[in-house]
Tab-separated table of C-alpha atoms in Angstrom:
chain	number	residue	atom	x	y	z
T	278	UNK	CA	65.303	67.030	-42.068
T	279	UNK	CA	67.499	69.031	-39.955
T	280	UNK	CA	64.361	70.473	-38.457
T	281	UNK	CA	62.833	67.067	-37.381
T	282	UNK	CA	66.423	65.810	-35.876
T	283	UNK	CA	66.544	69.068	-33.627
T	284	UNK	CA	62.863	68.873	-32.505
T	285	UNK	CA	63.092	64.970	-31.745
T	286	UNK	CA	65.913	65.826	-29.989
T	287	UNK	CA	64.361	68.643	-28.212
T	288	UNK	CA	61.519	66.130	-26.884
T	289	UNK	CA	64.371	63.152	-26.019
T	290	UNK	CA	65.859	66.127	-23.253
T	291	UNK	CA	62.675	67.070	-22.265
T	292	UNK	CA	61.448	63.231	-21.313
T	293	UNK	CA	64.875	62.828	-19.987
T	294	UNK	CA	64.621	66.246	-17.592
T	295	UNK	CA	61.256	65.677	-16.709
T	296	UNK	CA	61.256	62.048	-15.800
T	297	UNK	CA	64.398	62.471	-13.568
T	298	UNK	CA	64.659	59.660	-10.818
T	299	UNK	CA	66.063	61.193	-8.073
T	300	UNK	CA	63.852	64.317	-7.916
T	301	UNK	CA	60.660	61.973	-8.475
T	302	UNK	CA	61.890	59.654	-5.328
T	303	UNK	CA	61.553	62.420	-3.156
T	304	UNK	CA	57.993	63.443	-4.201
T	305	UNK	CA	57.002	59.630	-4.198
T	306	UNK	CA	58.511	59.765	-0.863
T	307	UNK	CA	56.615	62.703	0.188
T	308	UNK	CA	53.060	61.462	-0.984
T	309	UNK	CA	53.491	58.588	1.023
T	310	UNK	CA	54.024	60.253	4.152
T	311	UNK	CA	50.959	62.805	3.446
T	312	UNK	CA	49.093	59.886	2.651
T	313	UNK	CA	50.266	57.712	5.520
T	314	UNK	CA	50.796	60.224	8.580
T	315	UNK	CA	47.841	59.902	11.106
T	316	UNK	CA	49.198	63.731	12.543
T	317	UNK	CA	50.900	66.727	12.041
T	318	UNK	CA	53.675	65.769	14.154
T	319	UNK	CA	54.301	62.631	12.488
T	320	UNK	CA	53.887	63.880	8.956
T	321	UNK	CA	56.516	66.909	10.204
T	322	UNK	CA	58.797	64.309	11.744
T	323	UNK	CA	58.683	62.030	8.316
T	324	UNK	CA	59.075	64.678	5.953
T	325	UNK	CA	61.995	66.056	7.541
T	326	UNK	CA	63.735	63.048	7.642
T	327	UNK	CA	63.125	62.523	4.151
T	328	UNK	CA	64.273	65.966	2.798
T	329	UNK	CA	67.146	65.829	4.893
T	330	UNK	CA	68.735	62.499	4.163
T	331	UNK	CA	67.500	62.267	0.552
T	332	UNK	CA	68.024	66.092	-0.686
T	333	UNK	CA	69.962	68.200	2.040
T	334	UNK	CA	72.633	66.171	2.807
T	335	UNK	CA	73.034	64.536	-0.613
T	336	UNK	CA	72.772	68.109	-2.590
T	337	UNK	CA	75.888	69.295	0.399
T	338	UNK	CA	77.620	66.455	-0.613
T	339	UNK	CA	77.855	66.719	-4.520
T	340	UNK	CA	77.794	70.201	-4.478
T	341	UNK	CA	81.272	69.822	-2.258
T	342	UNK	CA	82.687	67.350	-4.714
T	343	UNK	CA	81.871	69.427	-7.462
T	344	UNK	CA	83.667	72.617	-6.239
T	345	UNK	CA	86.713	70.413	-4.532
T	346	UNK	CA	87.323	69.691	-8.384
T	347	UNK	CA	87.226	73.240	-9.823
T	348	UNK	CA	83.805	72.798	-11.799
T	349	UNK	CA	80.611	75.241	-11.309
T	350	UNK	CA	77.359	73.992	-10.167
T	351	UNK	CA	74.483	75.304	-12.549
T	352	UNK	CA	71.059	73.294	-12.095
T	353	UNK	CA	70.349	70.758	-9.784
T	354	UNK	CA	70.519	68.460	-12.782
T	355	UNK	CA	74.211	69.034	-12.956
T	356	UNK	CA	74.092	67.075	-8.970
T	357	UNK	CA	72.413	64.107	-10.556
T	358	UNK	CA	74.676	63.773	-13.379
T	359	UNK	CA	77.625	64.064	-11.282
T	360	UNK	CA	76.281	60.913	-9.186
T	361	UNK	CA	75.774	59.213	-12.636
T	362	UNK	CA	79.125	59.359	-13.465
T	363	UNK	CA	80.272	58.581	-9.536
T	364	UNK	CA	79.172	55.632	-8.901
T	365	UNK	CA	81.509	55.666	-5.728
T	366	UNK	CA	79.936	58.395	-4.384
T	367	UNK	CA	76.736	56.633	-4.279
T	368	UNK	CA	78.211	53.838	-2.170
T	369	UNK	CA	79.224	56.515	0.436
T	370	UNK	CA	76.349	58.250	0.423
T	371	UNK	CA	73.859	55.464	0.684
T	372	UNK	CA	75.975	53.644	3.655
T	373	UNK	CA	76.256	57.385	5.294
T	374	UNK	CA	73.042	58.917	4.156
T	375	UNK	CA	70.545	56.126	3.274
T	376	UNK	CA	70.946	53.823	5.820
T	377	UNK	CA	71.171	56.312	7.926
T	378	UNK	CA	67.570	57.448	6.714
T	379	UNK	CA	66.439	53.709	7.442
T	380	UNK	CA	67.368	53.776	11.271
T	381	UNK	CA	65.761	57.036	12.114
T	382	UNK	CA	62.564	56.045	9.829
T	383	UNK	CA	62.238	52.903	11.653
T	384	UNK	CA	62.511	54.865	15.716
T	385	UNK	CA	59.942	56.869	14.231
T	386	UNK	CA	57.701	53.753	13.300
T	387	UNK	CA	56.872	54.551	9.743
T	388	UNK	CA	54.421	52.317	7.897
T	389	UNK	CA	55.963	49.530	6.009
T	390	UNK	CA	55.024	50.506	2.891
T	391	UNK	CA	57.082	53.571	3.404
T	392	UNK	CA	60.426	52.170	5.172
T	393	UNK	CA	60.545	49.671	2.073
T	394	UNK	CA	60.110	52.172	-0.656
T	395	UNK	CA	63.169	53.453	0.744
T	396	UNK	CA	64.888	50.542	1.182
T	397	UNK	CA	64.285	49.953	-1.993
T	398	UNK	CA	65.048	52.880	-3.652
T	399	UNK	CA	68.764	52.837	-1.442
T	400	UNK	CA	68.835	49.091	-2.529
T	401	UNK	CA	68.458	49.866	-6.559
T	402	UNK	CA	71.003	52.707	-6.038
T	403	UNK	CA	73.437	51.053	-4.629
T	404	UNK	CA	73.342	47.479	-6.791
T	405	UNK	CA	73.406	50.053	-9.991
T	406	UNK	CA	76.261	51.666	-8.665
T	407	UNK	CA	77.588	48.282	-8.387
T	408	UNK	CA	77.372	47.499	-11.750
T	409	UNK	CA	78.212	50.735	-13.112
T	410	UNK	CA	81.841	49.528	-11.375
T	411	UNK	CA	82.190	47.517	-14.929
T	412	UNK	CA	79.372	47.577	-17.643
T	413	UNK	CA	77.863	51.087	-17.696
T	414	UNK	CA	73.728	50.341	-16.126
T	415	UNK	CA	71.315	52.852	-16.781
T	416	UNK	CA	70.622	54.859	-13.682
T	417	UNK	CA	67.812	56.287	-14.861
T	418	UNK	CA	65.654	53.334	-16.358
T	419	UNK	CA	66.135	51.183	-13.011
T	420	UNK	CA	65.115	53.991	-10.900
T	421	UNK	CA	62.011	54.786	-12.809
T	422	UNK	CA	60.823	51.439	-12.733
T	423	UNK	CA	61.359	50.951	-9.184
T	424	UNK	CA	59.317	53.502	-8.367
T	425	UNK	CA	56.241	52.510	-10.551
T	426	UNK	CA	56.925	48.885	-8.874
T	427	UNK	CA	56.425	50.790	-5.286
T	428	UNK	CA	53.691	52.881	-6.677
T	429	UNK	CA	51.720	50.094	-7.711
T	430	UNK	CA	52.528	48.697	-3.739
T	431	UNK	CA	51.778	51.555	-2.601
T	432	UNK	CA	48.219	52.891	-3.824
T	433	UNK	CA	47.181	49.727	-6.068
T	434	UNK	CA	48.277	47.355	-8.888
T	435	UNK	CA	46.646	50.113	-11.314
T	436	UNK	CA	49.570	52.409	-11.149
T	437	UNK	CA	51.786	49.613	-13.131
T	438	UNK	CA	49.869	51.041	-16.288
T	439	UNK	CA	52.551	54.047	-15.655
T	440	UNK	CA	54.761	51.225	-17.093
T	441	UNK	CA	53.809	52.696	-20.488
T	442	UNK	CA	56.634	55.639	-19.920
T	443	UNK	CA	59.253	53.432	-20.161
T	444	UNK	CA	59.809	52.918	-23.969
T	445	UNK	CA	59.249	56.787	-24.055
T	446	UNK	CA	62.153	56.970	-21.649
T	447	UNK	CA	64.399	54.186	-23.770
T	448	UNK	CA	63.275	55.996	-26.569
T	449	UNK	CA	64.998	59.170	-24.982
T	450	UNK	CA	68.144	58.059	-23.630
T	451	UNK	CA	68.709	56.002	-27.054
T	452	UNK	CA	68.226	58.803	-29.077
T	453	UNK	CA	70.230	61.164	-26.499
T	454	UNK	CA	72.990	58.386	-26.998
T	455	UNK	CA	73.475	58.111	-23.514
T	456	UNK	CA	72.599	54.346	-23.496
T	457	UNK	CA	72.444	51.286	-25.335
T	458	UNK	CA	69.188	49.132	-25.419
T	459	UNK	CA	71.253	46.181	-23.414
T	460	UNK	CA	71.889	49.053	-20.755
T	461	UNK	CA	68.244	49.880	-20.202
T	462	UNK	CA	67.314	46.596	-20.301
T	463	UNK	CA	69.530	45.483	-17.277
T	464	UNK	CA	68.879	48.767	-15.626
T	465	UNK	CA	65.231	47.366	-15.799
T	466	UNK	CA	65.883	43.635	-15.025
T	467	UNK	CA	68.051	45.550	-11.370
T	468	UNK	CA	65.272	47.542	-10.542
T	469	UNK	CA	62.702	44.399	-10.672
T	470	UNK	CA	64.528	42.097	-8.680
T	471	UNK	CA	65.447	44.615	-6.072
T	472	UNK	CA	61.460	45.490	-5.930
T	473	UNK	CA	61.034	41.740	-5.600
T	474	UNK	CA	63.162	40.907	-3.228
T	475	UNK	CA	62.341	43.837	-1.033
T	476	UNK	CA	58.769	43.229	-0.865
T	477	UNK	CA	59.409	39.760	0.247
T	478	UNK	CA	61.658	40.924	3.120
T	479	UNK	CA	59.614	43.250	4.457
T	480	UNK	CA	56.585	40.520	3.543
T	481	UNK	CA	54.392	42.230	0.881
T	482	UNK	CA	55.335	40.288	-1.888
T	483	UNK	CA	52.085	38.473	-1.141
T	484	UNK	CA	49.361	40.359	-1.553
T	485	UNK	CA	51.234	42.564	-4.153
């Protein structure tokens, strides 16, 4: 019995580690611009922005905040975490970073479909942090779905089959006890309203 417990537990991490939001926003991010750039120099110009404002500066940051308090950095997991449990630190770095991000992607004339995959990845962020201010939202649920809903925008409405992860992943962070089924749930309800609404500001709600 002991055996099974440790093994399913095993598998829970694994899902968990593998399925991580912030490091799959980036390659999402990445894709689009190969997929979308018409030239080098655009795809250069995109991709820097991208790494720069979504991992440099945001991997300085934490990595400051971590040392300012007398704790080690070990993985880059350990920088997600720490933004988990921050939600403050997600404000300031999606006012200073993110939007940011937003202003130089749209001198550069991105396509839409990448400028609101950002926006709404900065959006879902943000309104998580919000609510992570006083009922504990899972992170990790709303961002996954978010980026199937902006998949499915992106390259077609047969990438919402990828929706079929997410009991595996409530599965996970249940059995990991690091949230309750009401907490996933509302992590998922954020993430589709933000995708929503963002698609109808930047107008591709209708032909979603």
């Amino acid at each position: 019995m002991e055996h099974k417990v440790t093994r399913s537990t095993y598998l829970a991490q694994a899902v968990s580690r593998y399925s991580n939001p912030p490091i799959l926003s980036v390659l999402v991010l990445l894709i689009i611009a190969c997929t979308s750039a018409d030239n080098v120099r655009e795809l250069v110009s995109w991709v820097t922005a991208i790494l720069l404002f979504f991992v440099l500066i945001p991997s300085v940051y934490v990595f400051l905040r971590i040392r300012s308090s007398g704790n080690r950095v070990k993985s880059v997991v350990k920088l997600t975490t720490f933004l988990k449990q921050h939600p403050g630190d997600i404000f300031i770095l999606g006012l200073l970073s993110g939007l940011t991000c937003v202003a130089i992607l749209s001198i550069l004339k991105v396509p839409t479909t990448l400028i609101s995959t950002v926006v709404a990845l900065l959006a879902v962020s943000m309104v998580t942090a919000l609510f992570n201010t006083f009922y504990r939202v899972s992170f990790h649920a709303a961002g996954i779905t978010i980026l199937i809903i902006m998949a499915a925008k992106s390259w077609g409405l047969v990438f919402l089959v990828l929706l079929a992860v997410l009991p595996l992943i409530f599965w996970a962070k249940y059995h990991l006890r690091e949230h309750t089924i009401p907490q996933l749930v509302i992590g998922i309800a954020v993430a589709v309203v933000v995708g929503l609404v963002t698609l109808f500001l930047f107008g591709q709600l209708a032909v979603f």
